[in-house]
PDB file of C-alpha atoms in Angstrom:
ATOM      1  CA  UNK A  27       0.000   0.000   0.000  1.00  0.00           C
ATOM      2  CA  UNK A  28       1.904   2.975  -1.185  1.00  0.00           C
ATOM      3  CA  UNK A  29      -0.133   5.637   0.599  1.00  0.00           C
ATOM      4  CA  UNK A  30      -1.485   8.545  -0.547  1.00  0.00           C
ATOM      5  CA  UNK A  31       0.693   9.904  -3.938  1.00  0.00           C
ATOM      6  CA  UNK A  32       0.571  13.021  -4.966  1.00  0.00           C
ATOM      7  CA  UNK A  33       2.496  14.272  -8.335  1.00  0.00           C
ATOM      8  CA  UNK A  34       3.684  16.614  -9.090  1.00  0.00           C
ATOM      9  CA  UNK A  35       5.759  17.209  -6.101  1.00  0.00           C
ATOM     10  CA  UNK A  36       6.991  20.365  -7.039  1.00  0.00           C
ATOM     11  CA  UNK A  37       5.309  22.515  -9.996  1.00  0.00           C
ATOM     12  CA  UNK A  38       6.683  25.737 -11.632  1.00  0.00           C
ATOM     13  CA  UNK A  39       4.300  27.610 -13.417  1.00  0.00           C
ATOM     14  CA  UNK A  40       4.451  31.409 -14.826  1.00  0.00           C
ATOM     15  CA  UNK A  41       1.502  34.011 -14.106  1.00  0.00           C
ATOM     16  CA  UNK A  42      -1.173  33.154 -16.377  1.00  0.00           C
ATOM     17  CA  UNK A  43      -0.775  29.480 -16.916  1.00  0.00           C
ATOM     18  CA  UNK A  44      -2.562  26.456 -15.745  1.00  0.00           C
ATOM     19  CA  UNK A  45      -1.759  23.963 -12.632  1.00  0.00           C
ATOM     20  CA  UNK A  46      -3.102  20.755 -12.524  1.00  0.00           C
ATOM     21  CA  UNK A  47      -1.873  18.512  -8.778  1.00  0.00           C
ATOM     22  CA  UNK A  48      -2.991  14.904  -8.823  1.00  0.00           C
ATOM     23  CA  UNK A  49      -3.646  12.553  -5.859  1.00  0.00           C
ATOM     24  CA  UNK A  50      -4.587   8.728  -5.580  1.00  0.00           C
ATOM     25  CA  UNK A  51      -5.839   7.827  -2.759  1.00  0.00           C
ATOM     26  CA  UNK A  52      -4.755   5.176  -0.140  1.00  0.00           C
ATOM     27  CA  UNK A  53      -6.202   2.226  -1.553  1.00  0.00           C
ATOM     28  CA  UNK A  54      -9.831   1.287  -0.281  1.00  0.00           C
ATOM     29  CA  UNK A  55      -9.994   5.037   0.491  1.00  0.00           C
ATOM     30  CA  UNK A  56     -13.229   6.537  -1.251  1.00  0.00           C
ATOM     31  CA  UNK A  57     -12.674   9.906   0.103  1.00  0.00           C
ATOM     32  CA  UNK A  58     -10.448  13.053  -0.559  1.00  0.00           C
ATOM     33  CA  UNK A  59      -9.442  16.167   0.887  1.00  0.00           C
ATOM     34  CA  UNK A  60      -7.510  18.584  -0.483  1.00  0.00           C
ATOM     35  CA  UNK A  61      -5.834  21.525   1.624  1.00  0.00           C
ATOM     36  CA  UNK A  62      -3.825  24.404   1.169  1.00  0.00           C
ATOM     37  CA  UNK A  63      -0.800  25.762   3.251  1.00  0.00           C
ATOM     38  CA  UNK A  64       0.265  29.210   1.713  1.00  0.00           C
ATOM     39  CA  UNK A  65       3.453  30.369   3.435  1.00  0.00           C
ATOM     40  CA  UNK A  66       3.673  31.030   6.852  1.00  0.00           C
ATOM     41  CA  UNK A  67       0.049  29.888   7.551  1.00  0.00           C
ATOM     42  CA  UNK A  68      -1.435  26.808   8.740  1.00  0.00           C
ATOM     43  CA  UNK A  69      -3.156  24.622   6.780  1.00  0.00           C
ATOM     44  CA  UNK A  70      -6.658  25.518   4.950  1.00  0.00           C
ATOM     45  CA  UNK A  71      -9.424  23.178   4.186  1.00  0.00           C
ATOM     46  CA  UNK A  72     -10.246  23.528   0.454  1.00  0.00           C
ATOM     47  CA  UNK A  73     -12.647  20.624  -0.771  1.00  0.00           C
ATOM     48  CA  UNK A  74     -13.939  17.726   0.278  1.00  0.00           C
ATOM     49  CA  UNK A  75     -14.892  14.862  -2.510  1.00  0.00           C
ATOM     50  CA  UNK A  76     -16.133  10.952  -3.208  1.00  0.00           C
ATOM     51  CA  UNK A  77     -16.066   9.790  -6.449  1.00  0.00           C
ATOM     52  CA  UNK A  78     -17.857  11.929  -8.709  1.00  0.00           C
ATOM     53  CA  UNK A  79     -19.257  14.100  -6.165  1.00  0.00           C
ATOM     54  CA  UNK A  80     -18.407  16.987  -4.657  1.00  0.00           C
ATOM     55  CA  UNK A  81     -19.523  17.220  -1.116  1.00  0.00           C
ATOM     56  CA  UNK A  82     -18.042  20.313   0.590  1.00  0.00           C
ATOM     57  CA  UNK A  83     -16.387  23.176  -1.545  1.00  0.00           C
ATOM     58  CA  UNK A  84     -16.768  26.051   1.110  1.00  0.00           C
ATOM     59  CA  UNK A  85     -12.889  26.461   1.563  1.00  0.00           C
ATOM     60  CA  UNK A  86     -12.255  26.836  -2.838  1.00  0.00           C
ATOM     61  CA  UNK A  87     -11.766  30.583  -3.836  1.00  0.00           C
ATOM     62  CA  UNK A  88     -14.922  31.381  -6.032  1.00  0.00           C
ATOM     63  CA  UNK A  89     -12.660  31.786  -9.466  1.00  0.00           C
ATOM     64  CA  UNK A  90      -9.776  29.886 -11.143  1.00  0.00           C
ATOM     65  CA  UNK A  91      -9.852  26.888  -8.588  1.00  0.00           C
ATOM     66  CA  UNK A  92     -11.661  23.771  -9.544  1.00  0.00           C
ATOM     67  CA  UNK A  93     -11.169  19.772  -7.993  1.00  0.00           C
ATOM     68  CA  UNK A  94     -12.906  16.671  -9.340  1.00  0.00           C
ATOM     69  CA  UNK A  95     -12.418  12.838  -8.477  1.00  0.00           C
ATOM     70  CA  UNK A  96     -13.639  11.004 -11.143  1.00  0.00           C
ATOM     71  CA  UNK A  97     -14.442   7.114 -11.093  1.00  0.00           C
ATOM     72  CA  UNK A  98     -11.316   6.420 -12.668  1.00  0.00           C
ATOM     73  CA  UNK A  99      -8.349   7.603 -11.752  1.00  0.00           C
ATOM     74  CA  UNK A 100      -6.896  10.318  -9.310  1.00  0.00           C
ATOM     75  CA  UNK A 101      -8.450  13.498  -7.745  1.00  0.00           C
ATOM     76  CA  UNK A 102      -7.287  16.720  -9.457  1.00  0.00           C
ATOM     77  CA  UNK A 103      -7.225  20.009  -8.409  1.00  0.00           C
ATOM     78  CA  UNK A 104      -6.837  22.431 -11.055  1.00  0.00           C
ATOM     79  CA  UNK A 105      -5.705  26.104 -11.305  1.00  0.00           C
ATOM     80  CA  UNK A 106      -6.634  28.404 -14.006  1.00  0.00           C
ATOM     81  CA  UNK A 107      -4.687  31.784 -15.024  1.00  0.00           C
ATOM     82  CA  UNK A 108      -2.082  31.337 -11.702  1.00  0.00           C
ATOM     83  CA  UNK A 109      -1.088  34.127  -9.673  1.00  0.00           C
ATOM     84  CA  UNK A 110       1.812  34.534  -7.503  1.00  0.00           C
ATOM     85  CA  UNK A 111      -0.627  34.332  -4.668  1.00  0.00           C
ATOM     86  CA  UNK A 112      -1.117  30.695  -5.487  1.00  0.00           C
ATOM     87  CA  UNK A 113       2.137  29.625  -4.435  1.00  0.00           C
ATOM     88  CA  UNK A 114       1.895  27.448  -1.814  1.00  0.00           C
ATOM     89  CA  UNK A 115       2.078  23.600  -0.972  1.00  0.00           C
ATOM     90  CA  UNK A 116      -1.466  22.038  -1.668  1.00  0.00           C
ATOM     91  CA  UNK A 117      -1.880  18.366   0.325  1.00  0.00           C
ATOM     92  CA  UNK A 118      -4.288  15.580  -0.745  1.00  0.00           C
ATOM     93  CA  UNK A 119      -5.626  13.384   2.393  1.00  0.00           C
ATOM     94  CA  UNK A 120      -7.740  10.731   1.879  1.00  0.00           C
ATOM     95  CA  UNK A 121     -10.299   8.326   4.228  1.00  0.00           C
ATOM     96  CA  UNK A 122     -12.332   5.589   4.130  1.00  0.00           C
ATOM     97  CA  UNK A 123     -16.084   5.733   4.190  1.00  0.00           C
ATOM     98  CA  UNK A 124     -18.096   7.206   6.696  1.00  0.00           C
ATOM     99  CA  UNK A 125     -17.668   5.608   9.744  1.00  0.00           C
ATOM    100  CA  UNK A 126     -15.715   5.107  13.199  1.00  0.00           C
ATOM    101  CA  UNK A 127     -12.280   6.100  10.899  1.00  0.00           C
ATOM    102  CA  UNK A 128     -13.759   8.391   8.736  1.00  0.00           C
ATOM    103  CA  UNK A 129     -12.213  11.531   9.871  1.00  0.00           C
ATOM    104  CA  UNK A 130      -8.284   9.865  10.771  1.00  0.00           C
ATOM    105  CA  UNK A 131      -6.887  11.134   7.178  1.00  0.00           C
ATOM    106  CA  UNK A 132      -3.854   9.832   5.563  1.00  0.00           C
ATOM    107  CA  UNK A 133      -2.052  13.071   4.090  1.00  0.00           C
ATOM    108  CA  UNK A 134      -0.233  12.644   1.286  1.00  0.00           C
ATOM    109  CA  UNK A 135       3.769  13.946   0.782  1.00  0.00           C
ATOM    110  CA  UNK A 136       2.180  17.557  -0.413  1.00  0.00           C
ATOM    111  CA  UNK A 137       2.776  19.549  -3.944  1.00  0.00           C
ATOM    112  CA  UNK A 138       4.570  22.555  -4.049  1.00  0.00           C
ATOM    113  CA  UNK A 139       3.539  25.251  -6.337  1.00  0.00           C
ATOM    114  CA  UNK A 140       5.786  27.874  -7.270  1.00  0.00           C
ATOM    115  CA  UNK A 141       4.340  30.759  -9.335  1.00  0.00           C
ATOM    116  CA  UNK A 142       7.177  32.313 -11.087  1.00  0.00           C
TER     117      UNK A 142
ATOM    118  CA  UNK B  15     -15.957  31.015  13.228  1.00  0.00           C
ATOM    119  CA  UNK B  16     -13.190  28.351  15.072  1.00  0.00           C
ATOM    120  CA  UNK B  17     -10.384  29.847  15.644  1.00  0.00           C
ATOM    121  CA  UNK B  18      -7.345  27.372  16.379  1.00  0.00           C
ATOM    122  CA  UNK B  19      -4.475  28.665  18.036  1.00  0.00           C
ATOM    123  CA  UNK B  20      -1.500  27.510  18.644  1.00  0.00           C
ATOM    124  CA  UNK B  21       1.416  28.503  21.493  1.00  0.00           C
ATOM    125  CA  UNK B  22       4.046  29.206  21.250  1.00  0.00           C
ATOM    126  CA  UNK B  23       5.029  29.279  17.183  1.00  0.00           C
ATOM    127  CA  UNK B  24       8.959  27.864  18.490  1.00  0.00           C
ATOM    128  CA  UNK B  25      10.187  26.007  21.083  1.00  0.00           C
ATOM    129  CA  UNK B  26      14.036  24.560  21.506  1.00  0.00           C
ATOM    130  CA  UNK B  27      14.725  22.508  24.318  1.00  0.00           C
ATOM    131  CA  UNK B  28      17.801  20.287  25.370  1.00  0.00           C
ATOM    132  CA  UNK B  29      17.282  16.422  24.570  1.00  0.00           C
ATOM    133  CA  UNK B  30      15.967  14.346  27.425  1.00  0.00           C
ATOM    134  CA  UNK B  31      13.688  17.523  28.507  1.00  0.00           C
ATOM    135  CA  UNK B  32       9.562  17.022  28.883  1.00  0.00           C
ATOM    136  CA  UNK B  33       7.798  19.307  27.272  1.00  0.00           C
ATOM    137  CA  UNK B  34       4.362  20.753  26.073  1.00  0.00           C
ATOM    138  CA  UNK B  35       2.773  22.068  23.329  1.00  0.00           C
ATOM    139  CA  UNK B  36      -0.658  23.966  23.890  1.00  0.00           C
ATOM    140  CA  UNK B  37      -3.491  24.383  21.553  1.00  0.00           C
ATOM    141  CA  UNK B  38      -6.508  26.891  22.094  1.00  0.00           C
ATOM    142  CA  UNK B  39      -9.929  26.659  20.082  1.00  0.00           C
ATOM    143  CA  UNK B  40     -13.096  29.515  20.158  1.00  0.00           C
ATOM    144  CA  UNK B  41     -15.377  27.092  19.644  1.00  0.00           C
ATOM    145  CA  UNK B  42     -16.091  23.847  22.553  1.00  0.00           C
ATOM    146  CA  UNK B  43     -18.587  22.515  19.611  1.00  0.00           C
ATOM    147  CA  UNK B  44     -15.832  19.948  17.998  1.00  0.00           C
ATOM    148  CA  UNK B  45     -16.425  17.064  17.315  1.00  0.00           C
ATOM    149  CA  UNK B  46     -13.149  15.512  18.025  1.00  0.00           C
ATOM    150  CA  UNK B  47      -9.208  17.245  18.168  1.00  0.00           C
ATOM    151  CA  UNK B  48      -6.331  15.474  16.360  1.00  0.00           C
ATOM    152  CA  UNK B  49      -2.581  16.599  17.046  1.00  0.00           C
ATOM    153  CA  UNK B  50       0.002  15.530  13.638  1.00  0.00           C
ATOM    154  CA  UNK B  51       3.399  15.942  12.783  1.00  0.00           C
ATOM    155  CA  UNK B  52       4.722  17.551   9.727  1.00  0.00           C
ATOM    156  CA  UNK B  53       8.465  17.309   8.737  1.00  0.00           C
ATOM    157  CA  UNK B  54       9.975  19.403   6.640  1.00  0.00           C
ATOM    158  CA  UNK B  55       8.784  18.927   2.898  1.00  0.00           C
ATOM    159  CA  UNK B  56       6.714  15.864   3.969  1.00  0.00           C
ATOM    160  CA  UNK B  57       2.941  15.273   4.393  1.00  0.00           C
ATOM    161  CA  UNK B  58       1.290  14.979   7.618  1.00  0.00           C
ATOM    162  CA  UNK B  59       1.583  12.498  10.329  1.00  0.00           C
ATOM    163  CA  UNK B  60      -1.198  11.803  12.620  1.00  0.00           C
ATOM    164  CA  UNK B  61      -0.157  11.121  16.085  1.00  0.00           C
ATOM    165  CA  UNK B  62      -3.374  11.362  18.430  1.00  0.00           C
ATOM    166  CA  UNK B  63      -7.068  11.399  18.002  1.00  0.00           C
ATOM    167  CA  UNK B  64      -9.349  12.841  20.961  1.00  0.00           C
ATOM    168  CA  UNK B  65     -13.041  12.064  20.480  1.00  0.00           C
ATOM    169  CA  UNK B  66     -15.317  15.552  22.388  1.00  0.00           C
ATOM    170  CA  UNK B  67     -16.160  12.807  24.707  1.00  0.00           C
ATOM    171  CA  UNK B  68     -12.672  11.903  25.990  1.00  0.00           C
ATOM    172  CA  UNK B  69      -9.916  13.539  27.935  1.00  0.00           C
ATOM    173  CA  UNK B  70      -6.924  12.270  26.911  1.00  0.00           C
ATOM    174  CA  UNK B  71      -5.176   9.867  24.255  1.00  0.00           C
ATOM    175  CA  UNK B  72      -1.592   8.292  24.739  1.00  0.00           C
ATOM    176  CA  UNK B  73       0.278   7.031  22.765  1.00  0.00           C
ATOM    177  CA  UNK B  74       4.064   6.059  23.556  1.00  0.00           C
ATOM    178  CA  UNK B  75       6.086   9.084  25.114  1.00  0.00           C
ATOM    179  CA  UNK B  76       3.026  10.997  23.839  1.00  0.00           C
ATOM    180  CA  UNK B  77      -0.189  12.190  25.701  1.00  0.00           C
ATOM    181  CA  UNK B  78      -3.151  14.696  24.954  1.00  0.00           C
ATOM    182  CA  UNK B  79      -5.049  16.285  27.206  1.00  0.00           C
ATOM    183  CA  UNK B  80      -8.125  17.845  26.039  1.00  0.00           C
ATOM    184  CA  UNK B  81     -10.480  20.547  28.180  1.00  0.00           C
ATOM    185  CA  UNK B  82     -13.426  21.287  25.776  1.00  0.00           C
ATOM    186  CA  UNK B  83     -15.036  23.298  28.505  1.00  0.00           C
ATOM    187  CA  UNK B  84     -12.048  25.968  28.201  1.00  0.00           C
ATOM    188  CA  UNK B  85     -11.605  25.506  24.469  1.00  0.00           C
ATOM    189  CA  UNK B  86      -7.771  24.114  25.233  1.00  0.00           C
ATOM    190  CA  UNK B  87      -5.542  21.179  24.458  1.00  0.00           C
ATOM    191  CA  UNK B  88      -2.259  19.966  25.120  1.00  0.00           C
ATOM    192  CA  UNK B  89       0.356  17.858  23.817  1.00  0.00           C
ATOM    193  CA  UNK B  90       3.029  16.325  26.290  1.00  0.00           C
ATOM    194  CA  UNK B  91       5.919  14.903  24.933  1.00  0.00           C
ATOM    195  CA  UNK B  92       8.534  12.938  27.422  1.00  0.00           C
ATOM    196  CA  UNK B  93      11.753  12.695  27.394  1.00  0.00           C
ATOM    197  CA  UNK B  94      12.660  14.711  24.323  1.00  0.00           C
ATOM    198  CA  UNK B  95      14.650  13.094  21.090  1.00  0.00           C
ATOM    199  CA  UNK B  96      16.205  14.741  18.251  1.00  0.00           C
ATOM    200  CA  UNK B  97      14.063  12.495  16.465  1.00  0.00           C
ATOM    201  CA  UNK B  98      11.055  14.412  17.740  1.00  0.00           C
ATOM    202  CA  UNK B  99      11.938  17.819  16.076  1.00  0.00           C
ATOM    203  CA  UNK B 100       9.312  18.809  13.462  1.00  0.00           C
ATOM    204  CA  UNK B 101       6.243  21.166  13.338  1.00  0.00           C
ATOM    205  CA  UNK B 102       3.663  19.621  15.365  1.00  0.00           C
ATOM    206  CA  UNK B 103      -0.050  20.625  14.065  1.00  0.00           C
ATOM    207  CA  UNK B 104      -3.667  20.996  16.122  1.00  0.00           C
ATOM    208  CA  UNK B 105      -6.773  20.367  14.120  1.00  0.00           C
ATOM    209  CA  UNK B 106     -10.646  20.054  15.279  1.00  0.00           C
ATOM    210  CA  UNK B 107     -13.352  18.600  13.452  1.00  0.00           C
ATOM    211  CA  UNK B 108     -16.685  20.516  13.820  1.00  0.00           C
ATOM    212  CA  UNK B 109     -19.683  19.151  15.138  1.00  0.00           C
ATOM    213  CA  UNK B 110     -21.813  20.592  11.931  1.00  0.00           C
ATOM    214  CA  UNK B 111     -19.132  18.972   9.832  1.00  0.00           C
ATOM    215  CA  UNK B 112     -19.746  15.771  10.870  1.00  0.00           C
ATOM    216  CA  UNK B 113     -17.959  12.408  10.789  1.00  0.00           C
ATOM    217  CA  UNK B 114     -15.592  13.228   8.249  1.00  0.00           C
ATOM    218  CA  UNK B 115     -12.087  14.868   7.649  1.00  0.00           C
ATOM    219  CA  UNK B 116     -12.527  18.701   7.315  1.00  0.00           C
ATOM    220  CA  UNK B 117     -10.001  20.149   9.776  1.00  0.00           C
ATOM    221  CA  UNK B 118      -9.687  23.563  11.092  1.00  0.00           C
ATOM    222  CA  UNK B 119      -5.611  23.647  11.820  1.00  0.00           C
ATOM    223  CA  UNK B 120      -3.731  25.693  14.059  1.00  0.00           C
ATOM    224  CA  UNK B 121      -0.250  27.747  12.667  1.00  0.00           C
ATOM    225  CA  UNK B 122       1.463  24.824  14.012  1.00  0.00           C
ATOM    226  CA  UNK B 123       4.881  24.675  17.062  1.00  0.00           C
ATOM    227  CA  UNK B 124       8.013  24.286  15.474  1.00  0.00           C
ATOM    228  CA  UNK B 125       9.836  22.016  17.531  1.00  0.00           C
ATOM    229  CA  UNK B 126      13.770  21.428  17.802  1.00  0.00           C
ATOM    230  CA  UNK B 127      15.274  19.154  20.194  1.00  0.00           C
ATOM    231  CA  UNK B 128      18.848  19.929  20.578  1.00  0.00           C
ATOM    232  CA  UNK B 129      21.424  16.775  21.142  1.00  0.00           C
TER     233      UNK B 129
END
């Protein structure tokens, strides 16, 4: 069981172009999270999906940002039209379904963004 | 709104020394508190879960305390290692937010354990 992978680990991107982080789940996990930790700030909730569905979006900025998990294949969280402000390491945790362990995540190794 | 703070931001102590790390929340309405780990350029670690029900977890040199009444937790660490030096992160879980895995995290302690 390899964890939770996340690729790219590191991403350079100039102002204006897209970012697109990926993250497969822990195996048997149906459930993804996906935070943000700009610098010196603690970590932000962002999204909060199950395959094909997007349950809790309340921590995604209104423009640019958009996450999916389809049925096949990993979660993505994609950037539009980057900004400096973007910069920042974005982590993909993952759980099983609802339940006693629902809410113990398995965080994966992070991707850091770098908006030149 | 939950607030999660988290003192102090850096702490160095000698190797062998106990220690603890303190966590304050706004908001007693959680549904549980986790404490992680985070190393440097590396994902997350969970160390302890505490249900709103419970007190305290332990695990190893490792013990929270949690106080939901005064919106506070703590993290005791024995007997210091290098080993141990990292950031070490508070989250809660909100009641409205259910069984699941949204986190409200605190700025984190930066820890360093001096040989």
């Amino acid at each position: 069981n390899a964890g939770v992978m996340q690729n790219p680990r590191h991403l350079v991107r100039r102002r204006g172009q897209e970012a697109r982080l990926r993250c497969s789940p822990m195996k048997g996990h149906s459930h993804v999270y996906w935070y943000r930790q700009l610098p010196e700030e603690g970590l932000k909730f962002m999204v909060y999906l199950q395959k094909e569905n997007i349950i809790d979006e309340s921590g995604m900025p209104k423009e640019r940002f958009s996450a999916e998990f389809p049925k096949e294949g990993p979660s993505i969280l994609r950037i539009q039209q980057v900004v400096r402000g973007d910069s920042a390491a974005y982590f993909c945790a993952s759980s099983p379904s609802l339940g006693p362990g629902a809410n113990v995540l398995t965080f994966g190794a992070g991707s850091r963004l770098t908006v030149l | 709104k939950q607030e999660v703070t988290q003192i102090p931001a850096a702490l160095s102590v000698p190797e062998g020394e106990n220690l603890v790390l303190n966590c304050s929340f706004t908001d007693s309405a959680i549904y549980n508190l986790q404490w992680f780990r985070q190393d440097p350029g590396k994902g997350l670690t969970s160390l302890l879960l505490i249900q709103s029900s419970q007190r305290e977890q332990t695990s190893g040199r490792l013990n929270a305390s949690l106080d939901k009444s005064s919106g506070r937790s703590t993290l005791y660490i024995a007997a210091s290692q290098p080993g141990d030096s990292a950031t070490y992160l508070c989250a809660v879980s909100l009641k409205g937010s259910g069984n699941t895995g949204k986190l409200i995290f605190g700025q984190g302690t930066t820890l360093q354990v001096k040989p």
